[in-house]
Structure formats: structure tokens, C-alpha cells
Short mmCIF file of C-alpha atoms in Angstrom, two decimals:
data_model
loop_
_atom_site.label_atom_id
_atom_site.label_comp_id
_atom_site.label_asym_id
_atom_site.label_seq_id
_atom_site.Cartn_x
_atom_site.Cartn_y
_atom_site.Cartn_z
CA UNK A 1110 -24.30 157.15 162.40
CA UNK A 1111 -23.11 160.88 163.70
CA UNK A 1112 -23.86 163.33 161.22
CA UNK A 1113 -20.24 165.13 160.46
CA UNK A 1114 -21.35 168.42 159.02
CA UNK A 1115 -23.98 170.38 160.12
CA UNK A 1116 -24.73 174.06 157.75
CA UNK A 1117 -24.84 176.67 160.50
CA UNK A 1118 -28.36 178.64 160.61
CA UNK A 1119 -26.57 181.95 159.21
CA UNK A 1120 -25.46 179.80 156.26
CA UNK A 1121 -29.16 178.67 155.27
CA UNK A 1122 -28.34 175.24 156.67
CA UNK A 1123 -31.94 175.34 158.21
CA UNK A 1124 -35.55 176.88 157.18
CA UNK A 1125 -36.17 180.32 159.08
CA UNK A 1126 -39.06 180.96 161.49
CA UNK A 1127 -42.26 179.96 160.58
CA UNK A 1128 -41.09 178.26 157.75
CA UNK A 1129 -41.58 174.50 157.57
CA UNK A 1130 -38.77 171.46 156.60
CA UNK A 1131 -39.06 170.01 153.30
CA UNK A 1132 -37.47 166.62 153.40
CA UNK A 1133 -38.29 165.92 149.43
CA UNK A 1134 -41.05 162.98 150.49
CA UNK A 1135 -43.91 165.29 151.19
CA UNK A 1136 -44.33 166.23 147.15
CA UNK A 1137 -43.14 169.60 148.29
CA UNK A 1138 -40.14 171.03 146.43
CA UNK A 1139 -37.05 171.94 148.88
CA UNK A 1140 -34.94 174.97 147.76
CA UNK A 1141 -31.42 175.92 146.72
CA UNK A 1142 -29.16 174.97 149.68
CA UNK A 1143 -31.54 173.18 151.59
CA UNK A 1144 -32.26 170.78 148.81
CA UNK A 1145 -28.32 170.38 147.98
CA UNK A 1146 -27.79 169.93 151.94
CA UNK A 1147 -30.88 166.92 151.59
CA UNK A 1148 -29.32 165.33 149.12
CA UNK A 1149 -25.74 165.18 150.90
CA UNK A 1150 -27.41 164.02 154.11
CA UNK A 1151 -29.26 161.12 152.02
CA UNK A 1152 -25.77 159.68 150.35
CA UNK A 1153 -24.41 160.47 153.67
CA UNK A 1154 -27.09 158.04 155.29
CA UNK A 1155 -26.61 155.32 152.75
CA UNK A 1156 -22.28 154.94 151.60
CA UNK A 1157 -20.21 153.69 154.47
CA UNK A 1158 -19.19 155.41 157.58
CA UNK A 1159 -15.75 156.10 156.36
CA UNK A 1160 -17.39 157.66 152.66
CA UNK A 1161 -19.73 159.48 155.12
CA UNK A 1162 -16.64 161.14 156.57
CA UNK A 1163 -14.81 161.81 153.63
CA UNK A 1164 -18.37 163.87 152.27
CA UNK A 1165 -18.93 166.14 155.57
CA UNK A 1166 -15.21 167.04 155.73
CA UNK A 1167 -15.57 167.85 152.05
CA UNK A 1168 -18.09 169.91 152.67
CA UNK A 1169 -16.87 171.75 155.61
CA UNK A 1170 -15.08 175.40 154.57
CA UNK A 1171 -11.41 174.02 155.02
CA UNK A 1172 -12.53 171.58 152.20
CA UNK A 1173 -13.16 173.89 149.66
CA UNK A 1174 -9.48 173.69 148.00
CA UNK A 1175 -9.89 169.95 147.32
CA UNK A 1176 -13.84 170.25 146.34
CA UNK A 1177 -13.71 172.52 143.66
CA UNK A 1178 -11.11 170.51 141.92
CA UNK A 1179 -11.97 167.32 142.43
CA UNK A 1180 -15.35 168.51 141.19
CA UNK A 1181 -13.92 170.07 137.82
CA UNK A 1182 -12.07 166.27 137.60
CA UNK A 1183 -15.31 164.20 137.78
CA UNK A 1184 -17.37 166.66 135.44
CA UNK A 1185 -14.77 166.35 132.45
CA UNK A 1186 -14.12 162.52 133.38
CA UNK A 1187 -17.62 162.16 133.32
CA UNK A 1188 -17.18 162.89 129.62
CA UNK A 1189 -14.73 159.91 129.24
CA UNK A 1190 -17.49 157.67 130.33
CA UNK A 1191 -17.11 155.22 127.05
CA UNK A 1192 -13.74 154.18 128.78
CA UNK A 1193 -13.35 151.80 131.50
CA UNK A 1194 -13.06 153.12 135.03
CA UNK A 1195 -14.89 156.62 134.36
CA UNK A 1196 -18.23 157.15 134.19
CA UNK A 1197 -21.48 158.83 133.88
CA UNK A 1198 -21.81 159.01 137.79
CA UNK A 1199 -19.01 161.56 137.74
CA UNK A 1200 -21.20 164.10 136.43
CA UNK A 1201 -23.62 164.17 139.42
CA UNK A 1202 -20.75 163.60 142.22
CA UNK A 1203 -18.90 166.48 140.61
CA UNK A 1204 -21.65 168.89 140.14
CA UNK A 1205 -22.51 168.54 143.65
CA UNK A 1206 -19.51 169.33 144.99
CA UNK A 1207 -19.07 172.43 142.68
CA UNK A 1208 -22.63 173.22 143.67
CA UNK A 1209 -21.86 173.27 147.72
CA UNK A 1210 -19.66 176.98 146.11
CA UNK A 1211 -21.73 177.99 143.76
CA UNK A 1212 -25.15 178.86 144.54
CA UNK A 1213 -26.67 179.08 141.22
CA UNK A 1214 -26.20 175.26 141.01
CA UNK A 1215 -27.13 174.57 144.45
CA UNK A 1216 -31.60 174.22 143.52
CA UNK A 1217 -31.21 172.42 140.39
CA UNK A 1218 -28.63 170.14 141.57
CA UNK A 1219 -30.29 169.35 144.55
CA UNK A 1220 -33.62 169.11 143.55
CA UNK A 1221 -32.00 166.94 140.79
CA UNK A 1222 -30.38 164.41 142.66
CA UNK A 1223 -33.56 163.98 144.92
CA UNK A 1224 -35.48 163.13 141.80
CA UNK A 1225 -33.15 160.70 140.75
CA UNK A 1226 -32.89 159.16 143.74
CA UNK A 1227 -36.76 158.64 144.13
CA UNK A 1228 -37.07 157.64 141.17
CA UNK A 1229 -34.32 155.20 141.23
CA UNK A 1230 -35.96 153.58 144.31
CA UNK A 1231 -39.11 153.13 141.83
CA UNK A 1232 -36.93 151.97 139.26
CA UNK A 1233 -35.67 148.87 141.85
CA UNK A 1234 -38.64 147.62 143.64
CA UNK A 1235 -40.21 147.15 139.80
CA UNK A 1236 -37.63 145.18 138.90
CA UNK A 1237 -37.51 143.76 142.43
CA UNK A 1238 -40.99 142.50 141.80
CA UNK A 1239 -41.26 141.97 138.75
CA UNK A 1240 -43.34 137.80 137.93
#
């Protein structure tokens, strides 16, 4: 699958000279926009092509008027997770996307949403095989 959205190098979108690529497997901890742009990439890899789309035009510039909504939207749905169609998964989605604006937000979300997703993997193959 072509990747959509690529940070420019003036942007952080990769690690200067002489400094080496994290990619969150190595027990090493990735930082601020790197980590955020990891964690895209990841979801990017695994939702279908036309999700995959839909996140690298969102994260493009021109995408910023629809991000930081929609982002505001999923954090306070997130909090209407006892009814049906919301849920708690609106609190990561939408904290990413503010995150992508914010760079505050960008390490801990990141770095966050790696974590989960290792340990989520964990979390499978035990119950995957599991006598």
C-alpha cells in the first residue's frame, strides 16, 4: 500500500543527522512527532486502503479545518461511551488528531498509542493460545 502522507524533513517528519530511527520495537522510546507520525503510519498499515486515505489527507495541512473538529467531536463523544454507537475508542482517535496541531500532545499521545498497541498484540496471542 502507497503511503499518502509523508512529514517533510523541516517539519520533524524524520530523525536529523546522526540520529538513529526509533520504530517503537527496539525498547527505545520515539519522541514527540516522530512517535505521533509511528503511530499514524501503524493504523495506516493495518485499516483499509480507503481508511488509509481518509488518515493521510487528514493529516496533510489542507486537513487541518476538518481535524481539529472532528477531534473535539470524538473526545466529548468519547464521554458518551455508556450509549450505543459512541465509545471509548473516540478518545484515542480524537486525541490524535488534535495532537497532529498541538505539539504538547504529540509525545504522550504517540508514545501512548504505541503502548497500547503492543500491548494489545500481547493481550491477543494470550487469549489466542490460551488450553
Amino acid at each position: 500500500m502507497a503511503r499518502v502522507y509523508e512529514a517533510p524533513a523541516a517539519q520533524g517528519g524524520h530523525p536529523p543527522d546522526g540520529a538513529s530511527s526509533r520504530d517503537g520495537e527496539s525498547g527505545a522510546s520515539p519522541r514527540g512527532e516522530e512517535a505521533l507520525n509511528q503511530a499514524f503510519e501503524r493504523i495506516e498499515d493495518q485499516v483499509p486502503d480507503r481508511v488509509s486515505r481518509l488518515i493521510g489527507w487528514l493529516r496533510k495541512p489542507e486537513g487541518r479545518w476538518v481535524r481539529m473538529p472532528l477531534g473535539v467531536v470524538l473526545i466529548i463523544g468519547s464521554v458518551l461511551s455508556i450509549l450505543p454507537v459512541f465509545g471509548l475508542w473516540m478518545l484515542p482517535v480524537g486525541l490524535m488528531l488534535l495532537a497532529v496541531d498541538i505539539p504538547f500532545l504529540q509525545g504522550p499521545v504517540g508514545r501512548s498509542i504505541l503502548w497500547l498497541e503492543r500491548h494489545w498484540k500481547r493481550l491477543r496471542e494470550r487469549w489466542l493460545n490460551r488450553s
